[in-house]
PDB file of C-alpha atoms in Angstrom:
ATOM      1  CA  GLN A 336      17.754 -52.318 -10.736  1.00 56.00           C
ATOM      2  CA  LYS A 337      17.524 -48.873 -10.788  1.00 63.00           C
ATOM      3  CA  GLU A 338      19.887 -46.952 -12.481  1.00 88.00           C
ATOM      4  CA  VAL A 339      19.830 -43.981  -9.971  1.00 93.00           C
ATOM      5  CA  GLU A 340      18.335 -44.894  -5.995  1.00 94.00           C
ATOM      6  CA  GLN A 341      16.243 -42.011  -3.288  1.00 94.00           C
ATOM      7  CA  ASN A 342      14.343 -42.508  -0.246  1.00 90.00           C
ATOM      8  CA  SER A 343      11.737 -40.775  -1.877  1.00 88.00           C
ATOM      9  CA  GLY A 344      10.697 -40.013   1.773  1.00 87.00           C
ATOM     10  CA  PRO A 345       9.237 -37.191   3.252  1.00 94.00           C
ATOM     11  CA  LEU A 346      12.254 -37.140   5.467  1.00 96.00           C
ATOM     12  CA  SER A 347      10.842 -34.927   8.087  1.00 97.00           C
ATOM     13  CA  VAL A 348      13.882 -32.491  10.131  1.00 97.00           C
ATOM     14  CA  PRO A 349      13.011 -29.489  12.821  1.00 97.00           C
ATOM     15  CA  GLU A 350      14.229 -26.345  11.783  1.00 97.00           C
ATOM     16  CA  GLY A 351      18.121 -26.029  12.977  1.00 97.00           C
ATOM     17  CA  ALA A 352      18.931 -29.671  12.353  1.00 97.00           C
ATOM     18  CA  ILE A 353      21.392 -30.814   9.966  1.00 97.00           C
ATOM     19  CA  ALA A 354      19.522 -32.761   7.218  1.00 97.00           C
ATOM     20  CA  SER A 355      20.769 -35.563   5.199  1.00 97.00           C
ATOM     21  CA  LEU A 356      20.109 -37.022   1.816  1.00 97.00           C
ATOM     22  CA  ASN A 357      21.263 -39.951   0.011  1.00 96.00           C
ATOM     23  CA  CYS A 358      21.562 -41.359  -3.330  1.00 96.00           C
ATOM     24  CA  THR A 359      23.510 -44.666  -4.721  1.00 96.00           C
ATOM     25  CA  TYR A 360      23.685 -45.201  -8.185  1.00 94.00           C
ATOM     26  CA  SER A 361      24.341 -48.716 -10.353  1.00 92.00           C
ATOM     27  CA  ASP A 362      26.984 -47.799 -13.115  1.00 87.00           C
ATOM     28  CA  ARG A 363      30.657 -47.612 -11.613  1.00 87.00           C
ATOM     29  CA  GLY A 364      31.358 -45.918 -15.034  1.00 84.00           C
ATOM     30  CA  SER A 365      29.664 -42.464 -13.872  1.00 86.00           C
ATOM     31  CA  GLN A 366      32.146 -39.044 -13.248  1.00 86.00           C
ATOM     32  CA  SER A 367      29.843 -36.414 -12.400  1.00 91.00           C
ATOM     33  CA  PHE A 368      26.837 -36.133  -9.636  1.00 95.00           C
ATOM     34  CA  PHE A 369      24.360 -33.397  -9.132  1.00 96.00           C
ATOM     35  CA  TRP A 370      21.723 -32.334  -6.406  1.00 97.00           C
ATOM     36  CA  TYR A 371      18.500 -30.767  -7.923  1.00 97.00           C
ATOM     37  CA  ARG A 372      16.008 -28.753  -5.531  1.00 98.00           C
ATOM     38  CA  GLN A 373      11.938 -28.843  -6.974  1.00 98.00           C
ATOM     39  CA  TYR A 374       9.823 -27.025  -5.010  1.00 97.00           C
ATOM     40  CA  SER A 375       6.365 -28.203  -5.827  1.00 95.00           C
ATOM     41  CA  GLY A 376       4.706 -26.956  -9.022  1.00 94.00           C
ATOM     42  CA  LYS A 377       8.241 -25.092 -10.001  1.00 96.00           C
ATOM     43  CA  SER A 378      11.079 -26.477 -12.525  1.00 97.00           C
ATOM     44  CA  PRO A 379      14.271 -28.012 -11.191  1.00 97.00           C
ATOM     45  CA  GLU A 380      17.118 -26.317 -10.015  1.00 97.00           C
ATOM     46  CA  LEU A 381      20.822 -27.051  -9.741  1.00 95.00           C
ATOM     47  CA  ILE A 382      21.616 -26.557  -5.903  1.00 96.00           C
ATOM     48  CA  MET A 383      25.475 -28.409  -6.044  1.00 96.00           C
ATOM     49  CA  SER A 384      27.901 -30.813  -8.258  1.00 94.00           C
ATOM     50  CA  ILE A 385      30.620 -33.013  -7.233  1.00 95.00           C
ATOM     51  CA  TYR A 386      32.921 -35.007  -9.541  1.00 92.00           C
ATOM     52  CA  SER A 387      35.803 -36.133  -7.110  1.00 93.00           C
ATOM     53  CA  ASN A 388      35.493 -38.470  -4.316  1.00 95.00           C
ATOM     54  CA  GLY A 389      35.403 -36.611  -0.709  1.00 95.00           C
ATOM     55  CA  ASP A 390      33.176 -33.025   0.358  1.00 96.00           C
ATOM     56  CA  LYS A 391      32.244 -30.044  -1.689  1.00 97.00           C
ATOM     57  CA  GLU A 392      30.996 -27.607   0.144  1.00 97.00           C
ATOM     58  CA  ASP A 393      28.876 -24.212  -0.037  1.00 96.00           C
ATOM     59  CA  GLY A 394      27.452 -21.975   2.241  1.00 96.00           C
ATOM     60  CA  ARG A 395      24.818 -24.565   4.301  1.00 97.00           C
ATOM     61  CA  PHE A 396      25.151 -27.125   1.375  1.00 97.00           C
ATOM     62  CA  THR A 397      27.666 -30.407   1.833  1.00 98.00           C
ATOM     63  CA  ALA A 398      27.862 -32.872  -0.855  1.00 97.00           C
ATOM     64  CA  GLN A 399      29.727 -36.016  -0.566  1.00 97.00           C
ATOM     65  CA  LEU A 400      31.014 -38.497  -2.849  1.00 97.00           C
ATOM     66  CA  ASN A 401      32.055 -42.195  -2.214  1.00 96.00           C
ATOM     67  CA  LYS A 402      32.973 -43.372  -5.755  1.00 94.00           C
ATOM     68  CA  ALA A 403      33.920 -46.951  -3.947  1.00 94.00           C
ATOM     69  CA  SER A 404      30.741 -47.131  -2.287  1.00 94.00           C
ATOM     70  CA  GLN A 405      28.578 -45.581  -5.549  1.00 95.00           C
ATOM     71  CA  TYR A 406      27.118 -43.616  -2.962  1.00 95.00           C
ATOM     72  CA  VAL A 407      26.706 -39.382  -3.083  1.00 97.00           C
ATOM     73  CA  SER A 408      24.641 -37.464  -0.428  1.00 97.00           C
ATOM     74  CA  LEU A 409      23.688 -33.847   0.472  1.00 98.00           C
ATOM     75  CA  LEU A 410      23.887 -32.106   3.774  1.00 98.00           C
ATOM     76  CA  ILE A 411      21.881 -29.840   4.660  1.00 98.00           C
ATOM     77  CA  ARG A 412      23.199 -27.517   7.467  1.00 98.00           C
ATOM     78  CA  ASP A 413      21.127 -25.185   9.797  1.00 97.00           C
ATOM     79  CA  SER A 414      17.767 -26.389   7.914  1.00 97.00           C
ATOM     80  CA  GLN A 415      15.407 -24.174   7.047  1.00 97.00           C
ATOM     81  CA  PRO A 416      11.865 -24.191   6.615  1.00 97.00           C
ATOM     82  CA  SER A 417      12.392 -22.574   2.811  1.00 97.00           C
ATOM     83  CA  ASP A 418      14.491 -25.591   2.147  1.00 97.00           C
ATOM     84  CA  SER A 419      10.858 -28.002   2.340  1.00 97.00           C
ATOM     85  CA  ALA A 420      11.018 -29.355  -1.257  1.00 97.00           C
ATOM     86  CA  THR A 421      12.535 -32.406  -3.179  1.00 97.00           C
ATOM     87  CA  TYR A 422      15.936 -33.012  -3.979  1.00 98.00           C
ATOM     88  CA  LEU A 423      16.223 -34.549  -6.565  1.00 97.00           C
ATOM     89  CA  CYS A 424      19.760 -36.785  -6.861  1.00 97.00           C
ATOM     90  CA  ALA A 425      21.008 -36.389 -10.631  1.00 94.00           C
ATOM     91  CA  VAL A 426      24.481 -38.540 -12.529  1.00 93.00           C
ATOM     92  CA  ASN A 427      26.037 -38.146 -15.496  1.00 88.00           C
ATOM     93  CA  THR A 428      26.816 -41.624 -17.532  1.00 75.00           C
ATOM     94  CA  PRO A 429      29.077 -41.040 -20.458  1.00 71.00           C
ATOM     95  CA  TYR A 430      27.570 -44.000 -23.352  1.00 63.00           C
ATOM     96  CA  GLY A 431      29.546 -43.490 -26.155  1.00 55.00           C
ATOM     97  CA  GLY A 432      28.384 -40.149 -27.604  1.00 55.00           C
ATOM     98  CA  ALA A 433      25.838 -39.507 -24.860  1.00 54.00           C
ATOM     99  CA  THR A 434      28.266 -37.962 -22.749  1.00 64.00           C
ATOM    100  CA  ASN A 435      26.096 -34.900 -21.591  1.00 67.00           C
ATOM    101  CA  LYS A 436      23.079 -37.474 -20.356  1.00 81.00           C
ATOM    102  CA  LEU A 437      22.153 -37.344 -16.696  1.00 88.00           C
ATOM    103  CA  ILE A 438      19.790 -39.847 -14.873  1.00 89.00           C
ATOM    104  CA  PHE A 439      18.060 -38.676 -12.641  1.00 92.00           C
ATOM    105  CA  GLY A 440      16.543 -40.575  -9.295  1.00 93.00           C
ATOM    106  CA  THR A 441      12.942 -39.972  -8.031  1.00 93.00           C
ATOM    107  CA  GLY A 442      13.539 -37.870  -5.287  1.00 95.00           C
ATOM    108  CA  THR A 443      13.456 -36.892  -1.487  1.00 96.00           C
ATOM    109  CA  LEU A 444      10.493 -35.115  -0.208  1.00 97.00           C
ATOM    110  CA  LEU A 445      12.480 -33.301   2.422  1.00 97.00           C
ATOM    111  CA  ALA A 446      10.036 -31.508   5.202  1.00 97.00           C
ATOM    112  CA  VAL A 447      11.291 -28.850   7.635  1.00 97.00           C
ATOM    113  CA  GLN A 448       9.249 -28.430  10.848  1.00 95.00           C
ATOM    114  CA  PRO A 449       8.909 -24.569  12.170  1.00 93.00           C
TER     115      PRO A 449
ATOM    116  CA  ASP B 372      20.500 -12.945 -18.218  1.00 63.00           C
ATOM    117  CA  ALA B 373      17.688 -14.413 -19.373  1.00 83.00           C
ATOM    118  CA  GLY B 374      16.747 -17.957 -18.298  1.00 95.00           C
ATOM    119  CA  VAL B 375      15.462 -20.876 -20.944  1.00 97.00           C
ATOM    120  CA  ILE B 376      12.325 -19.406 -21.799  1.00 98.00           C
ATOM    121  CA  GLN B 377       9.386 -22.291 -22.211  1.00 98.00           C
ATOM    122  CA  SER B 378       5.498 -21.457 -23.899  1.00 97.00           C
ATOM    123  CA  PRO B 379       2.970 -21.836 -23.520  1.00 98.00           C
ATOM    124  CA  ARG B 380       3.165 -22.426 -19.438  1.00 97.00           C
ATOM    125  CA  HIS B 381      -0.033 -24.518 -19.971  1.00 97.00           C
ATOM    126  CA  GLU B 382      -1.704 -26.078 -22.225  1.00 97.00           C
ATOM    127  CA  VAL B 383      -5.268 -28.090 -22.258  1.00 97.00           C
ATOM    128  CA  THR B 384      -5.985 -29.831 -25.265  1.00 97.00           C
ATOM    129  CA  GLU B 385      -8.599 -33.017 -26.492  1.00 97.00           C
ATOM    130  CA  MET B 386      -6.920 -36.139 -27.665  1.00 97.00           C
ATOM    131  CA  GLY B 387      -6.174 -35.897 -30.945  1.00 97.00           C
ATOM    132  CA  GLN B 388      -5.175 -32.821 -31.231  1.00 97.00           C
ATOM    133  CA  GLU B 389      -1.715 -31.619 -32.151  1.00 97.00           C
ATOM    134  CA  VAL B 390       0.931 -30.453 -29.519  1.00 98.00           C
ATOM    135  CA  THR B 391       3.647 -28.048 -30.295  1.00 98.00           C
ATOM    136  CA  LEU B 392       5.692 -26.783 -27.580  1.00 98.00           C
ATOM    137  CA  ARG B 393       8.523 -24.184 -27.405  1.00 98.00           C
ATOM    138  CA  CYS B 394      11.979 -23.693 -25.720  1.00 98.00           C
ATOM    139  CA  LYS B 395      14.501 -21.100 -25.894  1.00 98.00           C
ATOM    140  CA  PRO B 396      17.708 -22.351 -24.771  1.00 97.00           C
ATOM    141  CA  ILE B 397      20.280 -19.636 -22.622  1.00 96.00           C
ATOM    142  CA  SER B 398      22.268 -17.695 -24.586  1.00 95.00           C
ATOM    143  CA  GLY B 399      25.788 -19.724 -25.549  1.00 93.00           C
ATOM    144  CA  HIS B 400      24.304 -22.909 -24.683  1.00 94.00           C
ATOM    145  CA  ASP B 401      25.477 -26.078 -26.736  1.00 92.00           C
ATOM    146  CA  TYR B 402      23.588 -28.698 -25.392  1.00 93.00           C
ATOM    147  CA  LEU B 403      19.570 -28.607 -25.424  1.00 95.00           C
ATOM    148  CA  PHE B 404      17.483 -31.563 -23.747  1.00 96.00           C
ATOM    149  CA  TRP B 405      13.811 -31.919 -23.554  1.00 97.00           C
ATOM    150  CA  TYR B 406      12.206 -33.830 -20.278  1.00 97.00           C
ATOM    151  CA  ARG B 407       8.967 -35.091 -18.793  1.00 97.00           C
ATOM    152  CA  GLN B 408       7.838 -35.460 -15.780  1.00 96.00           C
ATOM    153  CA  THR B 409       4.931 -37.156 -14.158  1.00 94.00           C
ATOM    154  CA  MET B 410       4.594 -38.625 -10.489  1.00 90.00           C
ATOM    155  CA  MET B 411       4.407 -41.967 -11.666  1.00 89.00           C
ATOM    156  CA  ARG B 412       8.200 -42.271 -13.776  1.00 89.00           C
ATOM    157  CA  GLY B 413       9.487 -39.034 -12.783  1.00 90.00           C
ATOM    158  CA  LEU B 414      11.929 -37.318 -14.568  1.00 93.00           C
ATOM    159  CA  GLU B 415      12.660 -38.787 -18.243  1.00 92.00           C
ATOM    160  CA  LEU B 416      14.979 -37.513 -20.853  1.00 92.00           C
ATOM    161  CA  LEU B 417      13.573 -38.308 -24.252  1.00 95.00           C
ATOM    162  CA  ILE B 418      15.892 -36.033 -26.667  1.00 95.00           C
ATOM    163  CA  TYR B 419      18.433 -34.377 -26.618  1.00 93.00           C
ATOM    164  CA  PHE B 420      20.887 -32.013 -28.839  1.00 94.00           C
ATOM    165  CA  ASN B 421      24.839 -30.568 -28.959  1.00 92.00           C
ATOM    166  CA  ASN B 422      25.142 -27.749 -31.683  1.00 93.00           C
ATOM    167  CA  ASN B 423      21.169 -28.400 -33.113  1.00 95.00           C
ATOM    168  CA  VAL B 424      21.396 -31.859 -33.985  1.00 94.00           C
ATOM    169  CA  PRO B 425      20.105 -34.765 -32.049  1.00 94.00           C
ATOM    170  CA  ILE B 426      22.362 -36.769 -30.373  1.00 90.00           C
ATOM    171  CA  ASP B 427      20.546 -39.250 -28.192  1.00 88.00           C
ATOM    172  CA  ASP B 428      16.113 -39.895 -28.915  1.00 92.00           C
ATOM    173  CA  SER B 429      15.996 -43.504 -27.324  1.00 89.00           C
ATOM    174  CA  GLY B 430      13.539 -41.587 -24.957  1.00 90.00           C
ATOM    175  CA  MET B 431      11.137 -40.333 -27.018  1.00 94.00           C
ATOM    176  CA  PRO B 432       8.189 -42.845 -26.122  1.00 87.00           C
ATOM    177  CA  GLU B 433       6.735 -43.505 -30.113  1.00 85.00           C
ATOM    178  CA  ASP B 434       6.279 -41.897 -33.374  1.00 91.00           C
ATOM    179  CA  ARG B 435       3.859 -39.681 -32.040  1.00 95.00           C
ATOM    180  CA  PHE B 436       6.833 -37.554 -30.674  1.00 97.00           C
ATOM    181  CA  SER B 437       8.978 -35.427 -32.444  1.00 97.00           C
ATOM    182  CA  ALA B 438      11.749 -32.912 -31.491  1.00 98.00           C
ATOM    183  CA  LYS B 439      13.430 -30.424 -33.888  1.00 97.00           C
ATOM    184  CA  MET B 440      16.158 -27.632 -33.218  1.00 98.00           C
ATOM    185  CA  PRO B 441      16.231 -25.675 -36.544  1.00 97.00           C
ATOM    186  CA  ASN B 442      18.680 -23.278 -34.472  1.00 95.00           C
ATOM    187  CA  ALA B 443      20.512 -22.411 -31.713  1.00 95.00           C
ATOM    188  CA  SER B 444      18.228 -20.651 -30.001  1.00 96.00           C
ATOM    189  CA  PHE B 445      15.013 -22.459 -30.705  1.00 97.00           C
ATOM    190  CA  SER B 446      13.713 -25.689 -30.690  1.00 98.00           C
ATOM    191  CA  THR B 447      10.130 -27.295 -30.514  1.00 98.00           C
ATOM    192  CA  LEU B 448       8.580 -31.217 -29.046  1.00 98.00           C
ATOM    193  CA  LYS B 449       5.628 -32.015 -31.028  1.00 98.00           C
ATOM    194  CA  ILE B 450       2.683 -34.639 -29.991  1.00 97.00           C
ATOM    195  CA  GLN B 451       0.337 -35.470 -32.866  1.00 96.00           C
ATOM    196  CA  PRO B 452      -1.673 -37.182 -32.041  1.00 96.00           C
ATOM    197  CA  SER B 453      -2.127 -36.713 -28.376  1.00 96.00           C
ATOM    198  CA  GLU B 454      -3.516 -39.181 -25.648  1.00 96.00           C
ATOM    199  CA  PRO B 455      -4.107 -38.586 -22.701  1.00 97.00           C
ATOM    200  CA  ARG B 456      -1.408 -40.102 -20.822  1.00 95.00           C
ATOM    201  CA  ASP B 457       1.055 -37.339 -22.708  1.00 97.00           C
ATOM    202  CA  SER B 458      -0.444 -35.328 -19.349  1.00 97.00           C
ATOM    203  CA  ALA B 459       2.464 -34.638 -17.735  1.00 98.00           C
ATOM    204  CA  VAL B 460       5.208 -31.514 -17.178  1.00 98.00           C
ATOM    205  CA  TYR B 461       7.576 -30.937 -19.775  1.00 98.00           C
ATOM    206  CA  PHE B 462      10.921 -29.578 -18.873  1.00 98.00           C
ATOM    207  CA  CYS B 463      13.139 -27.790 -21.201  1.00 98.00           C
ATOM    208  CA  ALA B 464      17.301 -27.521 -19.989  1.00 97.00           C
ATOM    209  CA  SER B 465      20.588 -26.348 -21.560  1.00 95.00           C
ATOM    210  CA  SER B 466      24.183 -26.836 -21.086  1.00 93.00           C
ATOM    211  CA  PHE B 467      27.308 -25.463 -22.191  1.00 88.00           C
ATOM    212  CA  THR B 468      29.470 -28.283 -23.110  1.00 73.00           C
ATOM    213  CA  THR B 469      29.912 -29.428 -18.876  1.00 66.00           C
ATOM    214  CA  TYR B 470      27.467 -31.332 -17.616  1.00 76.00           C
ATOM    215  CA  GLU B 471      25.412 -28.606 -15.506  1.00 89.00           C
ATOM    216  CA  GLN B 472      21.955 -28.415 -16.924  1.00 93.00           C
ATOM    217  CA  TYR B 473      19.876 -25.289 -16.034  1.00 95.00           C
ATOM    218  CA  PHE B 474      15.795 -26.086 -16.991  1.00 97.00           C
ATOM    219  CA  GLY B 475      13.347 -23.769 -17.863  1.00 98.00           C
ATOM    220  CA  PRO B 476       9.814 -23.201 -15.860  1.00 98.00           C
ATOM    221  CA  GLY B 477       7.778 -26.352 -17.705  1.00 98.00           C
ATOM    222  CA  THR B 478       5.250 -26.820 -19.038  1.00 98.00           C
ATOM    223  CA  ARG B 479       1.878 -28.500 -17.482  1.00 98.00           C
ATOM    224  CA  LEU B 480       0.523 -30.192 -20.728  1.00 98.00           C
ATOM    225  CA  THR B 481      -3.046 -31.577 -19.863  1.00 98.00           C
ATOM    226  CA  VAL B 482      -5.035 -33.943 -22.908  1.00 97.00           C
ATOM    227  CA  THR B 483      -8.805 -34.802 -22.092  1.00 97.00           C
TER     228      THR B 483
END
């Protein structure tokens, strides 16, 4: 079982719709969760971090965390063609002294259709 | 402020040659990470440093790979000898105490 799982997509949504991206993780000891956006040929860009259960909103982005279900999601409201990218979920699971190690999912490709 | 700086941006080399990738982290950051990204394996952590000291190198694929961080503003990842299967994009990232990592632009390595 992979430590961090994401549907590879592509997830296709029309412009203006809500895009919902999902991620599950295997280790219940995981403490910190991140969403990165990666445009084709570019480096990952941090867009959201979440540390406690519930929702965290930043502009058009909302991260949702449910530790009991080992599930984290990213909602993008009013999706724009410029949101088309691969979204990587990353999870921090401290092992001994390796407290800053992130495990990345393989990413979900989002395509926003104009 | 400048972000993470990596050089070169592109490297093409022949099998058997030595390759050195360079990284300058964001000033003040105390953690530095080296990742490799391929279509098949996604984004993999190779090694990371805290205050210039290697903490976890369990992701380094084999002895052909080595990494150093001689000071807080510079790190290198060396592959010797290089092989075609090393072709990938190599990213350097840095963070300050928290877990939020910031990535450099990457080095696209092609080994022929």
